[in-house]
Amino acid sequence: ITSLDTSAFESCTALTSVDLSPLTKLKKTYYSFRDCTSLKEIIFPEGMTIIDEGSFLNCSALQSLYLPDSLEKIVKNAFEGCTSIEFISIGKNLRLSDPNFSTVIFNSPSLKRITFREGRESLDGYALVAISSPVSVEVPASVNVVSGNTFFNYNTMTITFAGDCPKTESEKWYGNVIVRYNPDMVGWDNCDWSAEKGTLTLEPIE
């Protein structure tokens, strides 16, 4: 199976769990699970590279997302109306630089935690701009470059860096951000990041 027909499982309101993991060649999922309002769990296949438009539109019971390392793109409206998502784990290859990316995935008012997994080397663009609730963000040691606009957001955000102080395209950040770091890692002792608008606080992890 390489595709699910448009609206294949639309409005299956008793469906609570979907395991797509055997479908390693899955490419097309247009509106496949739209309005599955009881869906709480999705297991994506490693090998899937795109989540299409409207795939999980209005899956309002969905609580968490573990996105595979193979995933490269999420198309508009894929998770719109998924108002109960609290946790998202993001693999190393998902592109973040699309200006509309954040509105595609991070627009749940319930969102509390975002984890970027080991292997990702950079955080780009306005990746977290559309977050509408206070969140904690975990950044792996593999990340060595951060765009100054990545965390452009005026909701309070706490970001924990596991590794050395990354290079940044701009030392001026936008938003209300608390940056937590391990003082034993390289570069944090002379980090001069600051907020051009909003507040930025550097906080060592004890």
Coordinates of C-alpha atoms in Angstrom, one line a residue:
I1 CA 0.0 0.0 0.0
T2 CA 1.5 3.3 -1.1
S3 CA -1.6 5.5 -0.6
L4 CA -4.9 5.8 1.2
D5 CA -7.7 7.1 -0.9
T6 CA -9.0 10.6 -0.2
S7 CA -11.2 10.5 2.9
A8 CA -10.7 6.7 3.3
F9 CA -11.5 6.7 7.0
E10 CA -13.2 10.1 7.3
S11 CA -15.6 10.5 10.2
C12 CA -14.9 7.0 11.6
T13 CA -15.8 8.5 15.0
A14 CA -15.3 5.3 17.0
L15 CA -11.7 4.8 15.8
T16 CA -9.3 5.3 18.7
S17 CA -5.9 4.0 17.4
V18 CA -4.2 3.7 14.0
D19 CA -1.0 1.7 13.4
L20 CA 0.5 2.6 10.0
S21 CA 3.9 1.3 10.8
P22 CA 3.8 -1.6 8.3
L23 CA 3.1 0.8 5.4
T24 CA 6.8 1.9 4.9
K25 CA 6.1 3.1 1.3
L26 CA 3.0 5.2 2.3
K27 CA 3.0 8.5 0.4
K28 CA -0.5 9.8 0.0
T29 CA -2.9 10.4 2.9
Y30 CA -5.2 13.3 1.7
Y31 CA -7.9 13.8 4.3
S32 CA -7.7 10.1 5.1
F33 CA -8.6 10.5 8.8
R34 CA -10.4 13.8 8.8
D35 CA -13.0 14.1 11.6
C36 CA -12.0 10.9 13.4
T37 CA -12.9 12.6 16.6
S38 CA -12.0 9.7 19.0
L39 CA -8.6 9.1 17.5
K40 CA -6.0 9.3 20.3
E41 CA -3.0 7.5 18.9
I42 CA -1.2 7.3 15.5
I43 CA 1.9 5.1 14.8
F44 CA 3.6 6.4 11.7
P45 CA 5.9 4.2 9.5
E46 CA 9.6 4.8 9.3
G47 CA 10.0 5.5 5.6
M48 CA 7.1 7.9 5.3
T49 CA 8.3 11.3 4.0
I50 CA 5.2 13.4 3.8
I51 CA 1.9 13.9 5.7
D52 CA -0.6 15.3 3.2
E53 CA -3.1 18.1 3.4
G54 CA -5.9 17.5 5.9
S55 CA -4.7 14.0 6.8
F56 CA -5.8 14.3 10.4
L57 CA -8.0 17.4 10.2
N58 CA -10.2 17.8 13.3
C59 CA -8.9 14.8 15.1
S60 CA -9.7 16.6 18.3
A61 CA -8.8 13.7 20.7
L62 CA -5.3 13.2 19.4
Q63 CA -2.9 13.7 22.4
S64 CA 0.6 13.2 21.1
L65 CA 2.7 12.8 17.9
Y66 CA 5.9 10.8 17.4
L67 CA 7.0 11.8 13.9
P68 CA 9.5 9.4 12.2
D69 CA 13.0 10.4 11.3
S70 CA 12.2 9.8 7.6
L71 CA 9.5 12.5 7.6
E72 CA 10.5 15.5 5.6
K73 CA 7.3 17.6 5.1
I74 CA 3.9 18.2 6.7
V75 CA 1.4 19.9 4.3
K76 CA -1.1 22.6 5.4
N77 CA -4.1 21.6 7.5
A78 CA -2.7 18.2 8.2
F79 CA -3.3 18.6 12.0
E80 CA -5.6 21.6 12.0
G81 CA -8.3 21.3 14.7
C82 CA -6.2 18.8 16.7
T83 CA -6.8 20.8 19.8
S84 CA -5.8 18.2 22.4
I85 CA -2.2 17.6 21.3
E86 CA 0.1 18.0 24.3
F87 CA 3.4 16.5 23.2
I88 CA 5.3 16.3 19.8
S89 CA 8.5 14.4 19.1
I90 CA 10.2 15.5 15.9
G91 CA 12.8 13.5 13.9
K92 CA 16.0 14.7 12.3
N93 CA 14.8 15.3 8.7
L94 CA 11.6 17.3 9.0
R95 CA 12.0 20.6 7.2
L96 CA 11.3 23.6 9.5
S97 CA 12.1 26.5 7.2
D98 CA 8.6 26.9 5.5
P99 CA 7.1 30.1 6.8
N100 CA 3.8 28.3 7.3
F101 CA 5.3 25.2 9.1
S102 CA 4.5 26.2 12.6
T103 CA 0.8 26.8 11.8
V104 CA 0.7 23.3 10.4
I105 CA 1.8 21.5 13.5
F106 CA 2.1 23.7 16.6
N107 CA -1.3 25.3 16.8
S108 CA -2.8 23.2 19.5
P109 CA -3.8 25.3 22.5
S110 CA -3.0 22.2 24.7
L111 CA 0.6 21.9 23.6
K112 CA 3.0 21.6 26.5
R113 CA 6.2 19.9 25.2
I114 CA 8.2 19.6 22.0
T115 CA 11.2 17.4 21.6
F116 CA 13.6 17.6 18.7
R117 CA 15.4 14.2 18.5
E118 CA 19.1 13.4 18.3
G119 CA 20.5 13.6 14.7
R120 CA 19.0 17.0 13.8
E121 CA 21.8 19.5 13.1
S122 CA 19.9 22.8 12.9
L123 CA 16.7 24.7 13.9
D124 CA 15.6 26.9 11.0
G125 CA 13.3 29.7 10.1
Y126 CA 10.2 30.6 12.1
A127 CA 9.6 27.0 13.2
L128 CA 7.9 27.8 16.5
V129 CA 6.2 31.1 15.7
A130 CA 2.5 30.0 15.9
I131 CA 2.6 28.4 19.4
S132 CA -0.4 29.6 21.4
S133 CA 0.5 28.2 24.8
P134 CA 3.5 28.1 27.2
V135 CA 5.7 25.2 26.1
S136 CA 9.0 23.5 27.0
V137 CA 11.3 22.6 24.1
E138 CA 14.1 20.1 24.2
V139 CA 17.0 20.5 21.8
P140 CA 19.5 17.6 21.3
A141 CA 23.3 17.9 21.4
S142 CA 23.5 17.3 17.7
V143 CA 22.0 20.8 16.9
N144 CA 24.9 23.2 16.2
V145 CA 23.1 26.0 14.3
V146 CA 20.0 28.0 15.4
S147 CA 18.2 30.7 13.4
G148 CA 17.6 33.8 15.5
N149 CA 14.0 33.7 14.3
T150 CA 13.3 30.1 15.2
F151 CA 11.7 31.0 18.5
F152 CA 9.9 34.1 17.3
N153 CA 7.0 33.9 19.7
Y154 CA 5.6 36.0 22.5
N155 CA 4.2 33.2 24.6
T156 CA 6.6 32.1 27.3
M157 CA 8.9 29.3 26.1
T158 CA 11.5 27.3 28.0
I159 CA 14.2 25.8 25.8
T160 CA 16.7 23.2 27.1
F161 CA 19.9 22.7 25.1
A162 CA 21.6 19.4 25.7
G163 CA 24.9 20.2 24.0
D164 CA 27.4 23.0 23.2
C165 CA 26.2 26.5 22.6
P166 CA 25.0 26.5 18.9
K167 CA 26.0 29.1 16.4
T168 CA 23.2 31.5 15.6
E169 CA 22.5 33.5 12.5
S170 CA 21.5 36.4 14.7
E171 CA 22.5 37.1 18.4
K172 CA 19.2 39.0 18.8
W173 CA 16.2 36.9 19.5
Y174 CA 12.5 37.7 19.4
G175 CA 10.0 36.5 22.1
N176 CA 9.8 35.6 25.8
V177 CA 12.3 32.8 26.1
I178 CA 14.1 31.0 28.9
V179 CA 17.2 29.2 27.7
R180 CA 18.4 26.4 30.0
Y181 CA 21.9 24.9 29.3
N182 CA 24.6 22.7 30.8
P183 CA 27.4 25.0 32.0
D184 CA 29.9 22.2 31.4
M185 CA 29.3 22.3 27.7
V186 CA 31.4 24.5 25.3
G187 CA 30.5 28.1 24.6
W188 CA 27.9 28.9 27.2
D189 CA 30.3 30.8 29.4
N190 CA 30.6 33.6 26.9
C191 CA 27.2 33.3 25.1
D192 CA 25.9 36.8 24.3
W193 CA 22.4 36.1 23.0
S194 CA 19.8 38.7 23.9
A195 CA 16.2 39.6 23.0
E196 CA 15.6 42.4 20.5
K197 CA 11.9 42.3 21.4
G198 CA 10.6 40.5 24.4
T199 CA 12.8 38.9 27.0
L200 CA 15.5 36.2 27.0
T201 CA 16.9 34.7 30.1
L202 CA 20.0 32.3 30.2
E203 CA 19.6 29.8 33.0
P204 CA 22.3 27.2 33.8
I205 CA 21.0 23.7 34.8
E206 CA 22.2 22.9 38.3

